[in-house]
Every structure is written in structure tokens, then in C-alpha cells.
Tab-separated table of C-alpha atoms and ligand atoms in Angstrom:
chain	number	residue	atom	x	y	z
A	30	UNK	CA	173.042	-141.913	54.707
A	31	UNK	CA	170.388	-139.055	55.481
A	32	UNK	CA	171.059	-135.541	55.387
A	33	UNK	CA	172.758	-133.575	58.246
A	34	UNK	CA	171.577	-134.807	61.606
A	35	UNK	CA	172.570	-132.294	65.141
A	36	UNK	CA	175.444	-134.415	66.254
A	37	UNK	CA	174.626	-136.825	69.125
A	38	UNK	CA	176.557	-139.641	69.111
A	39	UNK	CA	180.450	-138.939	69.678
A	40	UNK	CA	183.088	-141.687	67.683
A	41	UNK	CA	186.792	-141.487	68.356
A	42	UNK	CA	189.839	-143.175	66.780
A	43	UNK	CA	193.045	-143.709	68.405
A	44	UNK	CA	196.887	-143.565	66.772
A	45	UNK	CA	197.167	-147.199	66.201
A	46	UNK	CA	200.567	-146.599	64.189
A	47	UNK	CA	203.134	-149.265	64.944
A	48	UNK	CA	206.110	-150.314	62.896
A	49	UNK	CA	203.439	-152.954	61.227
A	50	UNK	CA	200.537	-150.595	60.832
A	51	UNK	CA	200.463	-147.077	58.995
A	52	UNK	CA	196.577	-147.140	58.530
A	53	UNK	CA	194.079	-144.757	60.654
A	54	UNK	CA	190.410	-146.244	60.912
A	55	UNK	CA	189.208	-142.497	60.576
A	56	UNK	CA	189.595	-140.287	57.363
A	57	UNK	CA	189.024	-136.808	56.974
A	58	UNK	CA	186.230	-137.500	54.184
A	59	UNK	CA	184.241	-140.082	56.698
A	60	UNK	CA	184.215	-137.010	59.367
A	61	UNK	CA	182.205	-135.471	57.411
A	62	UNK	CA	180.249	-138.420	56.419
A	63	UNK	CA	179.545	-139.373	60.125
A	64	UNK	CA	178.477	-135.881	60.741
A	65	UNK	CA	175.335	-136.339	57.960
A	66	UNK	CA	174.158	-139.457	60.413
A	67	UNK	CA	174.419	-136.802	63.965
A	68	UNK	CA	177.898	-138.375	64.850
A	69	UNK	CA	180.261	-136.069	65.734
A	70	UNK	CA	184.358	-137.355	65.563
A	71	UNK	CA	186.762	-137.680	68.107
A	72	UNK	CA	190.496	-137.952	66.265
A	73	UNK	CA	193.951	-138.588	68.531
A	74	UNK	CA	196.522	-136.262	67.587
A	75	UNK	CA	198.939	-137.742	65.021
A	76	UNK	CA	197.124	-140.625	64.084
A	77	UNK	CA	196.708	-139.941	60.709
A	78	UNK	CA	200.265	-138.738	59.296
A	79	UNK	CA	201.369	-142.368	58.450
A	80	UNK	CA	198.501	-142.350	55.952
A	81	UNK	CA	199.227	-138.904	55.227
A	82	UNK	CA	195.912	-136.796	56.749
A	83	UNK	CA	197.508	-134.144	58.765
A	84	UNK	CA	195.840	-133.025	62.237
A	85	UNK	CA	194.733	-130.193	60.466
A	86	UNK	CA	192.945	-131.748	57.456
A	87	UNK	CA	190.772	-133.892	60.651
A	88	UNK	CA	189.605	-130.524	62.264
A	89	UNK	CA	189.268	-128.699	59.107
A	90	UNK	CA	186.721	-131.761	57.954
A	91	UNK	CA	184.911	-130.664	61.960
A	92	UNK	CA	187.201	-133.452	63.738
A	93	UNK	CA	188.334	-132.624	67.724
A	94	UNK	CA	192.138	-133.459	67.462
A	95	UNK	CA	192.893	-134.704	71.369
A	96	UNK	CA	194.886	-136.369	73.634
A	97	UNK	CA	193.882	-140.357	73.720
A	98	UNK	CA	192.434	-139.722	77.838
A	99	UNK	CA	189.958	-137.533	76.432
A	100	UNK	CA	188.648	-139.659	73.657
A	101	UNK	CA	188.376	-142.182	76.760
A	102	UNK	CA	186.322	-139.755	78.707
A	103	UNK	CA	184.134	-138.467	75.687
A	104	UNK	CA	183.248	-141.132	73.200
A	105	UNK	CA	180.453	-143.342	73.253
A	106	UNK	CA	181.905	-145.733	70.054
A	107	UNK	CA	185.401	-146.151	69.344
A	108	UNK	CA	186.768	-147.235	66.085
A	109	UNK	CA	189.521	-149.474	65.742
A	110	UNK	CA	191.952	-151.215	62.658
A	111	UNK	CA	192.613	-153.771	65.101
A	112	UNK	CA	191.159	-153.892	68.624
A	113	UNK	CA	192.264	-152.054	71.977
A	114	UNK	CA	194.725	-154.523	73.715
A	115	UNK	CA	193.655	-155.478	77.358
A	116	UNK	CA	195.598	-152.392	78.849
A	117	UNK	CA	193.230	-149.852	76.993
A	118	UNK	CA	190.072	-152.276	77.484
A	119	UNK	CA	190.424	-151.831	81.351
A	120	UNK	CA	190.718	-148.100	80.718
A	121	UNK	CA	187.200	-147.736	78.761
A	122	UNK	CA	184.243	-146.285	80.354
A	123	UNK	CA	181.012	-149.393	80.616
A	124	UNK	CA	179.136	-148.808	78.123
A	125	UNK	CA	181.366	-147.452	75.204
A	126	UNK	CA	181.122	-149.379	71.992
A	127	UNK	CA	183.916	-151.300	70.326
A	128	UNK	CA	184.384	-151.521	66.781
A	129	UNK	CA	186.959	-153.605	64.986
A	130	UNK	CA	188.350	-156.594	64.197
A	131	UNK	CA	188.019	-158.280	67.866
A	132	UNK	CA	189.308	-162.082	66.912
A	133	UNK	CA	185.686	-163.339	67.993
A	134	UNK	CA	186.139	-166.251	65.744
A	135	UNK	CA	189.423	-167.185	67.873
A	136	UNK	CA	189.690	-165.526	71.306
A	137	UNK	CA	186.818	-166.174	73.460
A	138	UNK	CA	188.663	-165.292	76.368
A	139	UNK	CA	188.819	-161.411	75.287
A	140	UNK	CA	185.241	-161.203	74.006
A	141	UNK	CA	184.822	-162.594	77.623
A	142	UNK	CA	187.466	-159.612	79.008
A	143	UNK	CA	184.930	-156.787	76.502
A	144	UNK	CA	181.689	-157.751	78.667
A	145	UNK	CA	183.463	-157.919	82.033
A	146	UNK	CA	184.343	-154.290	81.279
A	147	UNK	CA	180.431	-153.657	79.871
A	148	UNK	CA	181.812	-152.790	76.436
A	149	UNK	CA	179.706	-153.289	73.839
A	150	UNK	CA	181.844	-155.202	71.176
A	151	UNK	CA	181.227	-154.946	67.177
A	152	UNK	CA	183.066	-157.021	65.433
A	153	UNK	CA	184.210	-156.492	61.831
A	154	UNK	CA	184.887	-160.378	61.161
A	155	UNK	CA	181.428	-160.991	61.676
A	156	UNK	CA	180.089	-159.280	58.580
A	157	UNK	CA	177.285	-161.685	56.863
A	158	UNK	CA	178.995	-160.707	54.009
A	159	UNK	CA	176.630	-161.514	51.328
A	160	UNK	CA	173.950	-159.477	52.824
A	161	UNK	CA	173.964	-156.619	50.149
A	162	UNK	CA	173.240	-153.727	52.127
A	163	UNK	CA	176.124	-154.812	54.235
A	164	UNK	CA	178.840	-154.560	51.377
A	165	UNK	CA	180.274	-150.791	52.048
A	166	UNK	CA	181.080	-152.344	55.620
A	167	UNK	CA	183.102	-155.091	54.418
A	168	UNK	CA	186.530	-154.585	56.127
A	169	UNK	CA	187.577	-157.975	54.818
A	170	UNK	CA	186.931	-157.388	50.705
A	171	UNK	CA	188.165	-153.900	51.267
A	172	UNK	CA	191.691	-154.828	53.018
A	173	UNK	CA	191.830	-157.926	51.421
A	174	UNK	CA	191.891	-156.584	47.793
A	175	UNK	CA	194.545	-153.922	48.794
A	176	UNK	CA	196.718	-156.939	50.481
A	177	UNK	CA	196.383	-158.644	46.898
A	178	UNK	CA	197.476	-155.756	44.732
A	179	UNK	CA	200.359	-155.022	46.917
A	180	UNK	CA	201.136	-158.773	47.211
A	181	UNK	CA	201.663	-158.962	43.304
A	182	UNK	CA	203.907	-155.509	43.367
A	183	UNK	CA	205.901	-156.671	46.400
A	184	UNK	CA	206.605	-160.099	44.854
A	185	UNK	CA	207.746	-158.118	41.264
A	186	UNK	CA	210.221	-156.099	43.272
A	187	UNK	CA	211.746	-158.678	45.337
A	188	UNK	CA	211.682	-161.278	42.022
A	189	UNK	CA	215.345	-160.560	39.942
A	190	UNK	CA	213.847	-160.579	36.643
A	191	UNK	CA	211.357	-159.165	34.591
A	192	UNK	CA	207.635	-159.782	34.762
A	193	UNK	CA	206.434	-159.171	31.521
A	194	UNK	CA	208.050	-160.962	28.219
A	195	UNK	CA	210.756	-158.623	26.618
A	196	UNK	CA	212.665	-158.078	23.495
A	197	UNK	CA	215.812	-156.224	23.509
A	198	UNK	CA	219.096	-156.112	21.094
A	199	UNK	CA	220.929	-158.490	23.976
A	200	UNK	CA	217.711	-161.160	23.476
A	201	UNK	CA	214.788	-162.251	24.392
A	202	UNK	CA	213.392	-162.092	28.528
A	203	UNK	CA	210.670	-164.527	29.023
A	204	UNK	CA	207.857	-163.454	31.152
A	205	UNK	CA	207.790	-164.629	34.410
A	206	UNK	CA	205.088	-167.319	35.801
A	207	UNK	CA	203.117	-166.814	38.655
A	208	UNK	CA	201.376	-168.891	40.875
A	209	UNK	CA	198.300	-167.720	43.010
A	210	UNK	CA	197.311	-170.349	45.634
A	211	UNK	CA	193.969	-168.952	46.790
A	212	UNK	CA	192.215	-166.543	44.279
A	213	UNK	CA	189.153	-165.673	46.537
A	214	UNK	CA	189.088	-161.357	47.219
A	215	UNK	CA	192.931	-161.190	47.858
A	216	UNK	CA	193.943	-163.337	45.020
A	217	UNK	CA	191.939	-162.034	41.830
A	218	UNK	CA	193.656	-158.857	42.755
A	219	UNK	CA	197.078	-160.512	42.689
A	220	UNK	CA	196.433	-162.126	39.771
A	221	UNK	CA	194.817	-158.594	37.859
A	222	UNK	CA	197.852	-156.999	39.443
A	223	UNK	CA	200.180	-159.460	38.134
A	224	UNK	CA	198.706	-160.152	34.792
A	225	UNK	CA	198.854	-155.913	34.514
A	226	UNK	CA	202.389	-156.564	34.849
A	227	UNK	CA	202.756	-158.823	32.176
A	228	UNK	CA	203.254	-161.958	34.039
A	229	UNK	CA	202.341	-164.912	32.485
A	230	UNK	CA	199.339	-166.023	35.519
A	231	UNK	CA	198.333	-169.665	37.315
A	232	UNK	CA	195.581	-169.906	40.150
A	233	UNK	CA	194.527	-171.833	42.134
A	234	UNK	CA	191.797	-172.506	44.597
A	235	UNK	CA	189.587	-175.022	46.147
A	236	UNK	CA	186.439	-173.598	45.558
A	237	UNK	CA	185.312	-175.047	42.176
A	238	UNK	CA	183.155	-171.759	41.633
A	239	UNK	CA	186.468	-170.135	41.608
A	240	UNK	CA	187.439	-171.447	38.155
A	241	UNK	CA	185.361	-168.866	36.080
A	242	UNK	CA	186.755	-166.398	37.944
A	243	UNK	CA	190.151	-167.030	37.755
A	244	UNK	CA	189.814	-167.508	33.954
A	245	UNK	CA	187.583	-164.168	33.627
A	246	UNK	CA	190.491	-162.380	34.552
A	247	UNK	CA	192.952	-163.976	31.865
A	248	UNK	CA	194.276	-166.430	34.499
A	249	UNK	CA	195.127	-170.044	34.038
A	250	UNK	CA	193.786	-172.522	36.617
A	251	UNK	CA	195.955	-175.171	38.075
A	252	UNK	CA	194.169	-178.075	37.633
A	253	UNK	CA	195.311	-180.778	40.615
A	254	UNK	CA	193.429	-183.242	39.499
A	255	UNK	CA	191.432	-183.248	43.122
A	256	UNK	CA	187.798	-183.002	43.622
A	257	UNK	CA	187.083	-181.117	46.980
A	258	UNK	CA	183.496	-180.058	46.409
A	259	UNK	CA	181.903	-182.078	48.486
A	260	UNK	CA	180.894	-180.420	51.844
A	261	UNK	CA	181.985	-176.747	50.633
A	262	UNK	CA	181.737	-174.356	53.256
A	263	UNK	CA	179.059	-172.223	54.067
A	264	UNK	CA	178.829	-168.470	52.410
A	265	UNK	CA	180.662	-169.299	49.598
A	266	UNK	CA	183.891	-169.882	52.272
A	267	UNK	CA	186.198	-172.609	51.668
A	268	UNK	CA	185.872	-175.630	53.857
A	269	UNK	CA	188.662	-176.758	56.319
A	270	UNK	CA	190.134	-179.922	54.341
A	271	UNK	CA	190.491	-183.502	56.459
A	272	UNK	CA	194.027	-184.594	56.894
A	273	UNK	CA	193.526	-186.849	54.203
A	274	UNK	CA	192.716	-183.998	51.332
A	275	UNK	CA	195.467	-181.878	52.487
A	276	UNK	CA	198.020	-184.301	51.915
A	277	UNK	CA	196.621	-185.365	48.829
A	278	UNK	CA	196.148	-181.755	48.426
A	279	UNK	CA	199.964	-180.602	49.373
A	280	UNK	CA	201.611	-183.425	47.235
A	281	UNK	CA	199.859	-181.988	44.215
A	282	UNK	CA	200.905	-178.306	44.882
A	283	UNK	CA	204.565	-179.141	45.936
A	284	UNK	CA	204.713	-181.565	42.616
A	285	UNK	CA	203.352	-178.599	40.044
A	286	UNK	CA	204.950	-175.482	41.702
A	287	UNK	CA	208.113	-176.829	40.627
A	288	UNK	CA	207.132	-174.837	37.393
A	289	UNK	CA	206.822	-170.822	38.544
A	290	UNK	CA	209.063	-168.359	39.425
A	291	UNK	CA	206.708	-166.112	41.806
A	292	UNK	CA	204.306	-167.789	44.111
A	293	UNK	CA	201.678	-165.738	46.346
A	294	UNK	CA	199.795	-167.403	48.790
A	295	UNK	CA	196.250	-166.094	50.351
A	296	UNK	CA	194.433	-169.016	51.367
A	297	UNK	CA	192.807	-168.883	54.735
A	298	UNK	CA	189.248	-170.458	56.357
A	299	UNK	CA	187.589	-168.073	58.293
A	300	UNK	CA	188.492	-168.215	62.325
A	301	UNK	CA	190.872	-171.475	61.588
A	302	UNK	CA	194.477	-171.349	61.222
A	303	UNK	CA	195.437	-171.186	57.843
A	304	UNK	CA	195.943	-174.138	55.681
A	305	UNK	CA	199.364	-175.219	54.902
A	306	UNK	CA	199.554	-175.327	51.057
A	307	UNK	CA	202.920	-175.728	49.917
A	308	UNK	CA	205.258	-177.961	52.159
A	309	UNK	CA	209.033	-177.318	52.843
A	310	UNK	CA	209.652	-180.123	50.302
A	311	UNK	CA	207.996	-178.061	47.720
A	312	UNK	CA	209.645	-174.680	48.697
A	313	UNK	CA	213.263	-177.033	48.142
A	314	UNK	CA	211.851	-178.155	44.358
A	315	UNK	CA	211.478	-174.298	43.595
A	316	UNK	CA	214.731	-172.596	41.052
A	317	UNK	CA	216.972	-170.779	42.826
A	318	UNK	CA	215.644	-166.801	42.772
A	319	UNK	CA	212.030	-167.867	42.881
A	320	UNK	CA	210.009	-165.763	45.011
A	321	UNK	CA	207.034	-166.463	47.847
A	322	UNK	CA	205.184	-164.239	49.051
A	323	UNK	CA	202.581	-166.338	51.547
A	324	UNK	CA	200.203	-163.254	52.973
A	325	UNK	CA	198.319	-165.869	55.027
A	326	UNK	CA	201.798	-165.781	56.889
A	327	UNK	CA	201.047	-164.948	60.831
A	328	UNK	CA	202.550	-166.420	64.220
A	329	UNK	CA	200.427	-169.766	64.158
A	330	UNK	CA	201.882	-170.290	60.445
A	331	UNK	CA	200.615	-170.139	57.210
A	332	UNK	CA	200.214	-171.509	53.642
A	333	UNK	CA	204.223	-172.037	53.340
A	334	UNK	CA	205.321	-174.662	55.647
A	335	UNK	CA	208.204	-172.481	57.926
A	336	UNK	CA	207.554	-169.218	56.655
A	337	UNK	CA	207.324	-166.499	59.323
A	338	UNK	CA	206.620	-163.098	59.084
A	339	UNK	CA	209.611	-160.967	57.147
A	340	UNK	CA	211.730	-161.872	54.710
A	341	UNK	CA	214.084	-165.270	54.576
A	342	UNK	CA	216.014	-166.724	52.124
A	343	UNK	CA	216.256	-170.452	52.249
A	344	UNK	CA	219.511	-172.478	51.323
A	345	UNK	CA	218.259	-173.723	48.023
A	346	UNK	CA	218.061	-170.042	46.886
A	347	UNK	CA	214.080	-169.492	47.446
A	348	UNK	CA	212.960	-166.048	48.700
A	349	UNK	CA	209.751	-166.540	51.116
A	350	UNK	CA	208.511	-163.022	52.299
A	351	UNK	CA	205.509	-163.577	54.875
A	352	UNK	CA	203.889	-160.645	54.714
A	353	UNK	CA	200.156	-159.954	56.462
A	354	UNK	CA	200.452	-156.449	56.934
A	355	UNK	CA	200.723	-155.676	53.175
A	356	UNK	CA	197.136	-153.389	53.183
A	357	UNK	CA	199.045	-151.420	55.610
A	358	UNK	CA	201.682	-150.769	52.713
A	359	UNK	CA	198.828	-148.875	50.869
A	360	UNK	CA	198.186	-146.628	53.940
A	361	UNK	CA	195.887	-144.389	52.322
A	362	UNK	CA	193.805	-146.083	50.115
A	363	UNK	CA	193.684	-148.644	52.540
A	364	UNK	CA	192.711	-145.920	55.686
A	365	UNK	CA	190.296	-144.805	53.272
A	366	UNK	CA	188.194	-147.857	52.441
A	367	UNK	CA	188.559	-148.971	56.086
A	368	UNK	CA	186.752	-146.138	56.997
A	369	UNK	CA	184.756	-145.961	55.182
A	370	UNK	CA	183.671	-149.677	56.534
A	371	UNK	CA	183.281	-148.925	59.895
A	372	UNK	CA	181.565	-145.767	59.866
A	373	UNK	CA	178.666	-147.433	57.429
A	374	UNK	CA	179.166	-149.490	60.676
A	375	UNK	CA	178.972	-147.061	63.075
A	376	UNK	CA	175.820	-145.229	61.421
A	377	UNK	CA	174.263	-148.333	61.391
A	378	UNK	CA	173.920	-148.530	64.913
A	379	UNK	CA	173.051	-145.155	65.379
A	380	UNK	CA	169.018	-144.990	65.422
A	381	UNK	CA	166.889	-142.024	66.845
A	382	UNK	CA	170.170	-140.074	67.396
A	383	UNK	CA	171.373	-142.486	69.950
A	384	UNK	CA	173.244	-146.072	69.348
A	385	UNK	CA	170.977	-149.167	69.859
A	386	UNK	CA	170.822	-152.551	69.336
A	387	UNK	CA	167.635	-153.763	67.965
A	388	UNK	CA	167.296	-158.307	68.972
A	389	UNK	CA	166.355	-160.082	66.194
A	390	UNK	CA	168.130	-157.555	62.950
A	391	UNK	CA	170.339	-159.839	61.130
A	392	UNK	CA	172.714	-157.661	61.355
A	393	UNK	CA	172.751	-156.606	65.359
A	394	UNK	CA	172.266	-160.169	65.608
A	395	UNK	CA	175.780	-161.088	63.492
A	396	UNK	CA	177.961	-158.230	65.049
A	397	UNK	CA	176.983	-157.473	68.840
A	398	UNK	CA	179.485	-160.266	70.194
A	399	UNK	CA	179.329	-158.776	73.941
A	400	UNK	CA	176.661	-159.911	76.464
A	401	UNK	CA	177.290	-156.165	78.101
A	402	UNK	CA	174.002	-155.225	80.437
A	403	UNK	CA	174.492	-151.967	78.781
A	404	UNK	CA	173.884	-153.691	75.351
A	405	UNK	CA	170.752	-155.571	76.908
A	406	UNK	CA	169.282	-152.157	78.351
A	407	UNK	CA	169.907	-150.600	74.945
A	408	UNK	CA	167.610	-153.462	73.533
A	409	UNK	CA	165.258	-152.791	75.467
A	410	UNK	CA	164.505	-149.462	74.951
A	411	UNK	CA	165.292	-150.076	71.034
A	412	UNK	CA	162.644	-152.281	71.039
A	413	UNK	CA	160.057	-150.453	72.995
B	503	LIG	P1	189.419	-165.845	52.655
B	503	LIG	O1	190.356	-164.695	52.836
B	503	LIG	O2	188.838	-166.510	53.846
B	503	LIG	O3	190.166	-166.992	51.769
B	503	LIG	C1	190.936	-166.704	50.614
B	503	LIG	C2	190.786	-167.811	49.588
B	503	LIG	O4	191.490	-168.980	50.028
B	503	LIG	C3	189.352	-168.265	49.345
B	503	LIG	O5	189.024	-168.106	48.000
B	503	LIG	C4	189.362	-169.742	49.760
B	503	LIG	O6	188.493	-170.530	48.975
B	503	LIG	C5	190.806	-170.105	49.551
B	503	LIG	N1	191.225	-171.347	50.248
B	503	LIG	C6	190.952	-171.737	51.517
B	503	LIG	N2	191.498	-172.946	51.768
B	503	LIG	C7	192.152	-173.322	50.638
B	503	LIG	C8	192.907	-174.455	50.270
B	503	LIG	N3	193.102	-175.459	51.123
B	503	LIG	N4	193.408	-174.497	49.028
B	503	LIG	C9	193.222	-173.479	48.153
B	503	LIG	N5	192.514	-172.376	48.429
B	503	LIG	C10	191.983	-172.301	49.663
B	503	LIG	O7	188.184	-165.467	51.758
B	503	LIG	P2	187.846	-164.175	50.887
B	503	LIG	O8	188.817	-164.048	49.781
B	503	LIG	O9	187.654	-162.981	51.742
B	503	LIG	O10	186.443	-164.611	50.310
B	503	LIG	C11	186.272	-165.864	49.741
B	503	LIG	C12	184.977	-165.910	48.949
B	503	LIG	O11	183.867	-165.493	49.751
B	503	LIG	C13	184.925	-164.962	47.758
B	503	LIG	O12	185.667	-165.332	46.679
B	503	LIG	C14	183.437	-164.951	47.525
B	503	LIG	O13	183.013	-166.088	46.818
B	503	LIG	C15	182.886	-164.962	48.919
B	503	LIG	N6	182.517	-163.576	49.277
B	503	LIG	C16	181.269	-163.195	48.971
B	503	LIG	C17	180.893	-161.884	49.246
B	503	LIG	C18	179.517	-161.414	48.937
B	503	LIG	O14	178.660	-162.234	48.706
B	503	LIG	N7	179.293	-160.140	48.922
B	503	LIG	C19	181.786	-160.983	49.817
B	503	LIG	C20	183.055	-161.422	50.114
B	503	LIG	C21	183.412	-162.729	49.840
């Protein structure tokens, strides 16, 4: 970022707190940040404590703590963990800019709601994410490798053994084995987390490339015996599997997890519904006291066949937490990288001290998912 620009361009953040979410898409250290690019910060009152940034630390850092009517009236982008839900959309002056994680990929019908209201909508999910200069705005990597970490610490606390091997006058306590099913950003940090632990590690995923990876990090990987190569996704994603593969693929998993105590789950293809991994017929081969964790969990299902989101415990014995809100378990860290990502964002979008859109950048291109005329007037005097 360049030095200290006269602030221009106003951002605000709302209290998104719920009993799910403790993070704030604004820290104190990014207010300062923003203020370097001539963006000056907007901050509702309160909406930092869960991650523990105190009203005061926001307008020491040159924040305006208000009332969430004023942000409203005042800001030209707002930042957002999430995105506003259609209540606050209809409230939001034409015009303002949207940044968060809108669902694009999913939920047409509310990018469609953003440009009846002339909001400019940003969203996160779009990242081309192997666009280097676009890496400090990667909201998925950031929250993804908290989500792993805690994944691996939540499934070691809810597990009633040990992790790691240990010898003691009363015997011997063999280490625990894991099993990561998806080891793409969220599941190399389970299985560092784990292995830190002194679990003894599995992964698995169905991107070959992810083999080296999962072994670089002192991890075993489950061999199925299936080839799914062919046709891998674009990016370096995984591809959505026929019916076919997934059954051959689900057989294989249910047969071999038979063998771990812990499994954590993270496999997911971008802006599909998540891929069912382990069926309920595996879950019933599993000892009594194992331990799921399946953070692909949400309300369409996820890599555990019946596991919703909380904690169950099924008759065989089998603890299966479904857990998606885990980064917002890290609040802080997690607040902080977050960000950190949308203010790179933000800033990137700010050009000659006003936001623009300029037709044809990759990025603009990849991220502007609104057909606002605001957003088309703002091209055209970008690229004037
Ligand atoms: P994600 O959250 O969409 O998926 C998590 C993991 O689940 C992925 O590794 C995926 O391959 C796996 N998966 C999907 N379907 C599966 C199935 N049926 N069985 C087993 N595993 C399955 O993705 P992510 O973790 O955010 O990123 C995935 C990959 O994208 C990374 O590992 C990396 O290769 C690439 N990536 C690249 C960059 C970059 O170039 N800068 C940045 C981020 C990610």
C-alpha cells in the first residue's frame, strides 16, 4: 500500500456477532492500514469485543465508533464476514459497495436482490486465487487454515483418550489415529495440528497433487486404490465426482475408516454442495468413542452422511460434531486475517481517491458480481 493518502473513501463494518460468529471483518491494525490508501473507517459500536478489540482500541487506531444508521448514511463500501441479509440490503443507500462472502456461486436470486438495490457487490468467493498479487485477499486460505487448526484441537478435546503415544507406570497409551478426508488449505492444517499433537496422521484427498503434500507434512496417505484424475477441476479445485466414482469412492472410505479413532472431514467443491464422503454405514463400522468432526457440515449436508451442525452421538457410540463455524472459535486471529483480506480488497478498488471499477482487470472482472448502473457509470469514468 502507498503512504498516507487524505482520506476519501469512507468503509464501515457492522456487529455481525451471533451465537455462531465472534469474528469482526474490521481490526484496529487494518484502520490504520486503510487510512495509508485515503480510506477512512466507519466501526459499529460493540462489534469487536467478541474478538476482543474494545470500542476504544477502534477510535484510538482513528476509527468513528457509531450507531449501525449512521454507517448506512455515511459509507460508500461496507465490509462484511458474511453478507447483509435482505432486511439490511433494502436499507443501503444505491450505490454503496458490498464486500463479503455474497453466495454468488449459489444464490442468484440475491446477487439479483444487490443490483435491484444498485449495490455494487464484491464478492470474496470469487478470488482467482492463484493470481499472486491477489493472495493477502484470500478470505478462503485465511479462514480455512484457522477452521483446520481448530478442527484438529476440537476433535482432541472431544476424543476420550490421548493423542500422542504415552508411557506411564500404569502402561503404555497408544497414540491415537487420525483420519483427514480432504487435505486441501483446511486439512494440511488439521493434519500439522494433529501430528503437533502427537497423533499418529492419515489423509486423504482426491487431488493426486495432494499426495506430496500430505506426506511433506509427516502424513500418511490413504491409498483407495481409485484413480480420479481424469477431468480434475479447474484451479487446482477438486472436480465434482459422477455418481459412479462416489460410490466407488464411499465404499472405499467407509471400508478403511474402520481403522481410526478421530476423523475430520473438509472436503468441499467450490459453489456445489459438499460431497458425501463417509456414509452412515461407515459412521456404524467406527469403535465406540471415535470421534468426527465433518467441518464441511452445513444445512444442505456434508461429508458425513446425517451429520448436522452441533454435536450428536450416534447409538453405536460414534461422536459426529458438524462444525462450520470453527474459524469463528479463533475470533481474533481469525478477525485479524479476515481483515486483513478485505481491506487489500477494499484498497484495491480504491483508485484516484475514489472507488472504481476498471472493465477488462482480471480482477474487477472476477469480483464485481452486480450489474448496478452505479457500477457501469463508475466504469466509465475509470476508463476515461
Ligand atoms: P476446498 O475448501 O474447496 O476443498 C477442500 C479439499 O477437499 C480440497 O483439497 C479438495 O480437493 C478436497 N475434495 C473435494 N472433493 C473431494 C472428494 N470427493 N474426496 C476427497 N477430497 C475431496 O479447497 P481449498 O482447500 O480452499 O483449496 C484446494 C486447493 O486449491 C489447494 O490445496 C490448492 O491446490 C489450491 N489453491 C491454490 C491457491 C493458490 O494458487 N494461491 C490458493 C488456494 C488454494
Amino acid at each position: 500500500m502507498a503512504e498516507t493518502q487524505t482520506a476519501t473513501v469512507t468503509f464501515g463494518v457492522f456487529d455481525e456477532t451471533s451465537q455462531h460468529e465472534s469474528r469482526v471483518a474490521l481490526t484496529p491494525d487494518i484502520v490504520n492500514r486503510l487510512r495509508k490508501v485515503g480510506v477512512s473507517c466507519l466501526i459499529e459500536k460493540g462489534a469487536g469485543i467478541a474478538a476482543h478489540y474494545t470500542d476504544d482500541d477502534y477510535a484510538k487506531a482513528g476509527a468513528e465508533v457509531l450507531d449501525a444508521d449512521t454507517i448506512v448514511a455515511r459509507a460508500d463500501a461496507l465490509g462484511f464476514i458474511g453478507r447483509p441479509d435482505r432486511a439490511l440490503v433494502e436499507r443501503l443507500r444505491p450505490g454503496t459497495w458490498v464486500i463479503g462472502m455474497l453466495g454468488s456461486f449459489t444464490d442468484g436470486d440475491y446477487i439479483d436482490a444487490l443490483s435491484a438495490a444498485g449495490l455494487i457487490g464484491v464478492a470474496m468467493e470469487r478470488l482467482p486465487r492463484q493470481l499472486s498479487s491477489a493472495q493477502s485477499m484470500d478470505e478462503m486460505t485465511s479462514q480455512n487454515s484457522v477452521m483446520g487448526y481448530k478442527a484438529a484441537l476440537v476433535a482432541a478435546d472431544a476424543y476420550g483418550s490421548f493423542f500422542p503415544m504415552m508411557t506411564t507406570a500404569a502402561g503404555t497409551i497408544r497414540p491415537a489415529k487420525v483420519l483427514i478426508l480432504g487435505a486441501g488449505i483446511a486439512g494440511l492444517q488439521a493434519i500439522g495440528t494433529a501430528r503437533r499433537l502427537g497423533a499418529v496422521v492419515t489423509a486423504y484427498d482426491v487431488r493426486p497433487a495432494s499426495r506430496d503434500e500430505v506426506e511433506s507434512l509427516g502424513a500418511k496417505f490413504l491409498d483407495l486404490g481409485l484413480d480420479f484424475s481424469a477431468g480434475q477441476g479447474e484451479g487446482g479445485y477438486a472436480r465434482a465426482l459422477n455418481a459412479e466414482e462416489q460410490v466407488a469412492q464411499q465404499t472405499a472410505v467407509d471400508e478403511k475408516a474402520a481403522g481410526f479413532d478421530v476423523i475430520i472431514t473438509t472436503a468441499k467443491v467450490p459453489g456445489r454442495k459438499p460431497p458425501v464422503l463417509l456414509t452412515a454405514r461407515g459412521v456404524e463400522g467406527l469403535k465406540r468413542g471415535s470421534v468426527i468432526v465433518d467441518c464441511a457440515a452445513s444445512e444442505l449436508g456434508g461429508n458425513v452422511e446425517g451429520s448436522t451442525i452441533g454435536t450428536s452421538v450416534t447409538d453405536g457410540g460414534v461422536t459426529i460434531i458438524g462444525a462450520p463455524y470453527l474459524s469463528s472459535q479463533v475470533p481474533n486471529t481469525a478477525s485479524n486475517l479476515l481483515a486483513r483480506n478485505v481491506a487489500d480488497v477494499l484498497a484495491h478498488f480504491v483508485r484516484d481517491g475514489r472507488l472504481a471499477i476498471k472493465a477488462g482487470e482480471e480482477l474487477d472482472d472476477a469480483l464485481i458480481v452486480t450489474a448496478a448502473a452505479a457500477a457501469a457509470d463508475q466504469t466509465a469514468d475509470a476508463t476515461k
